[in-house]
Amino acid sequence: MSFNPTPRQLAGIKLAVFTLCLLPFIRLLWAAWTDDFGPNPVEFVQRWTGSWTFNLLLLTLCVSPLRGLTEWHWLLRLRRMLGLFTFFYAALHFLSFIGFDHLFEIDDIARDILKRPFVTVGFAAFVLLIPLAATSNQWAIRRLGGRRWQELHRNIYLIAILACVHYFWLVKATALLWPLAYSVAVALLLGWRVRERRRKAIPVPTVQAGKPLKFFPKRPD
């Protein structure tokens, strides 16, 4: 069913999405206010921010498939907001790691990144997110050009794969259900993307073999 919201309706939808995306952060603030972090506050903050980074990353990746299935092209107007909230929670996740675990000691942070593979992969995913967040504006699109901008933002698929690896390496062998569920979701979204690219690919036209030239000994009548 086709649904094209008016500018006022779209503004209301954006406000609702913004509010929903902000709720996990409000939950953190409430936990800090009421001291409701549980027995391990550091683990709570890191797991909470990491989970919501992944949740919003998946929602961002879902925008294009949903637009294709519903033909609601206005969904693209929400993708930038979802992507920026993904970076926001990723930044909180990274800050909780370098702040709580290492008290912002650069040497300790560097050693941990190099020593533990799941930290290395998570750090790589966060670094790749930075240029995506920095170029999520019209000025960057004009500056880079649409094609280069799209190529840069395709890194979100690599980031999703790295997030899956990070999650698998982070948890114990007895708690692989959620990493597996997230990985299946990422695989389905990547599979849809590959199928769409193949479907939209322009086939190379086949060139018919040319006929050999004929030469006459004299000019035909």
XYZ file of C-alpha atoms in Angstrom:
221
model
C 0.000 0.000 0.000
C 1.396 3.367 -1.030
C 1.839 5.948 1.695
C 3.292 9.359 1.031
C 3.305 11.490 4.177
C 2.834 15.207 3.985
C 5.746 17.396 5.145
C 4.002 17.820 8.491
C 3.438 14.072 8.865
C 7.051 13.365 7.902
C 8.250 15.846 10.523
C 6.136 14.000 13.102
C 7.572 10.645 12.027
C 11.099 12.022 12.310
C 10.376 13.346 15.786
C 8.971 9.979 16.857
C 12.013 8.109 15.485
C 14.360 10.599 17.154
C 12.603 10.114 20.493
C 12.681 6.318 20.223
C 16.373 6.350 19.344
C 17.066 8.550 22.359
C 15.304 6.252 24.830
C 18.306 3.909 25.412
C 20.425 6.934 26.331
C 17.701 8.183 28.668
C 17.711 4.723 30.257
C 21.443 5.124 30.906
C 20.915 8.520 32.487
C 18.143 7.131 34.653
C 20.354 4.248 35.752
C 23.074 6.739 36.676
C 20.576 8.874 38.603
C 19.058 5.950 40.524
C 22.242 3.856 40.760
C 20.477 1.047 38.916
C 23.407 -0.404 36.963
C 23.266 -3.777 38.664
C 26.164 -5.627 40.299
C 28.600 -4.773 37.480
C 28.057 -1.174 36.291
C 30.923 -1.211 33.786
C 29.656 -4.354 32.072
C 26.106 -2.982 32.043
C 27.131 0.243 30.293
C 29.356 -1.481 27.777
C 26.823 -4.171 26.901
C 23.967 -1.663 26.739
C 25.750 0.775 24.437
C 27.185 -2.036 22.310
C 23.804 -3.720 21.871
C 22.089 -0.501 20.845
C 24.882 0.342 18.442
C 24.238 -2.967 16.698
C 20.447 -2.569 16.858
C 20.559 0.830 15.193
C 23.107 -0.380 12.660
C 20.665 -3.105 11.609
C 17.803 -0.607 11.446
C 19.922 1.609 9.212
C 20.622 -1.328 6.905
C 16.919 -2.203 6.828
C 15.878 1.115 5.295
C 16.707 0.242 1.671
C 15.049 -3.219 1.728
C 11.928 -1.752 3.352
C 11.812 0.982 0.735
C 12.113 -1.635 -2.010
C 9.349 -3.799 -0.560
C 6.905 -1.015 0.299
C 7.907 1.641 -2.265
C 7.888 4.145 0.600
C 10.723 6.253 -0.744
C 10.411 8.700 2.131
C 12.042 6.074 4.377
C 15.365 7.269 2.996
C 14.773 10.507 4.880
C 15.177 8.545 8.133
C 18.388 6.725 7.234
C 20.738 9.584 8.072
C 19.244 9.985 11.535
C 19.498 6.256 12.233
C 23.091 6.223 11.023
C 24.064 9.144 13.224
C 22.445 7.522 16.260
C 24.420 4.377 15.434
C 27.600 6.426 15.629
C 26.402 8.145 18.809
C 25.986 4.855 20.677
C 29.203 3.489 19.158
C 31.014 6.548 20.530
C 29.475 5.956 23.966
C 30.533 2.312 23.735
C 34.095 3.303 22.854
C 34.228 5.961 25.573
C 33.056 3.437 28.161
C 35.859 1.117 27.051
C 38.672 3.670 27.203
C 37.244 5.403 30.270
C 36.109 2.615 32.577
C 38.619 -0.043 31.528
C 41.695 2.119 30.985
C 40.991 5.521 32.576
C 41.949 7.168 29.244
C 45.543 5.920 29.478
C 46.755 5.926 25.868
C 49.432 3.258 26.373
C 47.028 0.857 28.048
C 44.413 1.431 25.366
C 46.901 0.786 22.555
C 48.182 -2.410 24.204
C 44.648 -3.717 24.668
C 43.725 -2.981 21.053
C 46.779 -4.867 19.817
C 46.535 -7.721 22.340
C 42.866 -8.760 22.251
C 41.408 -9.599 18.802
C 37.808 -8.704 19.653
C 38.963 -5.256 20.777
C 40.978 -4.846 17.569
C 37.978 -5.691 15.403
C 35.639 -3.450 17.393
C 38.087 -0.566 17.198
C 38.410 -1.037 13.418
C 34.618 -0.925 13.060
C 34.451 2.285 15.099
C 37.213 3.945 13.052
C 35.345 3.080 9.847
C 32.195 4.643 11.281
C 33.848 8.023 11.831
C 34.066 9.137 8.156
C 30.523 7.909 7.560
C 29.208 10.082 10.372
C 31.374 13.031 9.305
C 30.040 12.924 5.731
C 26.353 12.453 6.595
C 25.382 15.877 5.305
C 24.556 17.586 2.031
C 27.830 19.543 1.984
C 29.843 16.315 2.021
C 27.724 14.824 -0.771
C 28.359 17.873 -2.955
C 32.038 17.926 -2.040
C 32.683 14.238 -2.691
C 30.241 13.744 -5.512
C 27.384 11.276 -5.385
C 29.366 8.300 -6.694
C 32.343 8.680 -4.321
C 29.985 9.360 -1.426
C 28.064 6.150 -2.126
C 31.287 4.146 -2.386
C 32.418 5.508 0.977
C 29.119 4.730 2.678
C 29.115 1.162 1.384
C 31.642 0.589 4.176
C 28.629 0.164 6.433
C 28.431 -3.437 5.206
C 32.041 -4.071 6.199
C 31.314 -2.420 9.546
C 28.358 -4.775 10.063
C 30.564 -7.804 9.356
C 33.215 -6.549 11.779
C 30.520 -5.982 14.397
C 29.429 -9.617 14.034
C 33.011 -10.832 14.476
C 33.466 -8.512 17.461
C 30.306 -9.869 19.075
C 31.251 -13.519 18.493
C 34.708 -13.060 19.995
C 33.344 -11.056 22.916
C 30.905 -13.592 24.368
C 31.567 -17.001 25.856
C 31.030 -20.197 23.874
C 27.872 -20.909 25.901
C 26.250 -17.582 24.919
C 26.414 -17.569 21.129
C 22.666 -17.301 20.467
C 22.495 -13.522 20.173
C 25.677 -13.117 18.099
C 24.342 -15.808 15.784
C 20.963 -14.050 15.481
C 22.618 -10.731 14.647
C 24.911 -12.416 12.138
C 21.974 -14.081 10.378
C 20.239 -10.706 10.125
C 23.367 -9.118 8.651
C 23.752 -12.019 6.200
C 20.155 -11.610 5.013
C 20.593 -7.871 4.522
C 23.865 -8.354 2.643
C 22.256 -11.067 0.531
C 19.420 -8.724 -0.399
C 21.931 -6.057 -1.377
C 23.901 -8.454 -3.595
C 20.714 -9.665 -5.280
C 19.554 -6.120 -5.965
C 22.897 -5.132 -7.464
C 22.792 -8.136 -9.773
C 19.196 -7.435 -10.740
C 19.914 -3.810 -11.570
C 23.155 -4.545 -13.399
C 22.958 -3.609 -17.082
C 23.830 -6.634 -19.231
C 26.643 -6.109 -21.680
C 25.179 -6.172 -25.208
C 26.409 -9.012 -27.336
C 28.144 -7.967 -30.522
C 27.197 -10.001 -33.542
C 30.021 -11.351 -35.566
C 30.683 -9.096 -38.575
C 30.327 -10.434 -42.067
C 33.509 -10.585 -44.138
C 33.917 -7.974 -46.837
C 33.466 -9.088 -50.396
C 35.551 -7.640 -53.184
C 34.435 -7.883 -56.776
C 36.893 -8.108 -59.641
C 34.921 -5.417 -61.426
C 32.200 -2.981 -60.508
C 28.848 -4.792 -60.362
C 26.161 -3.660 -62.788
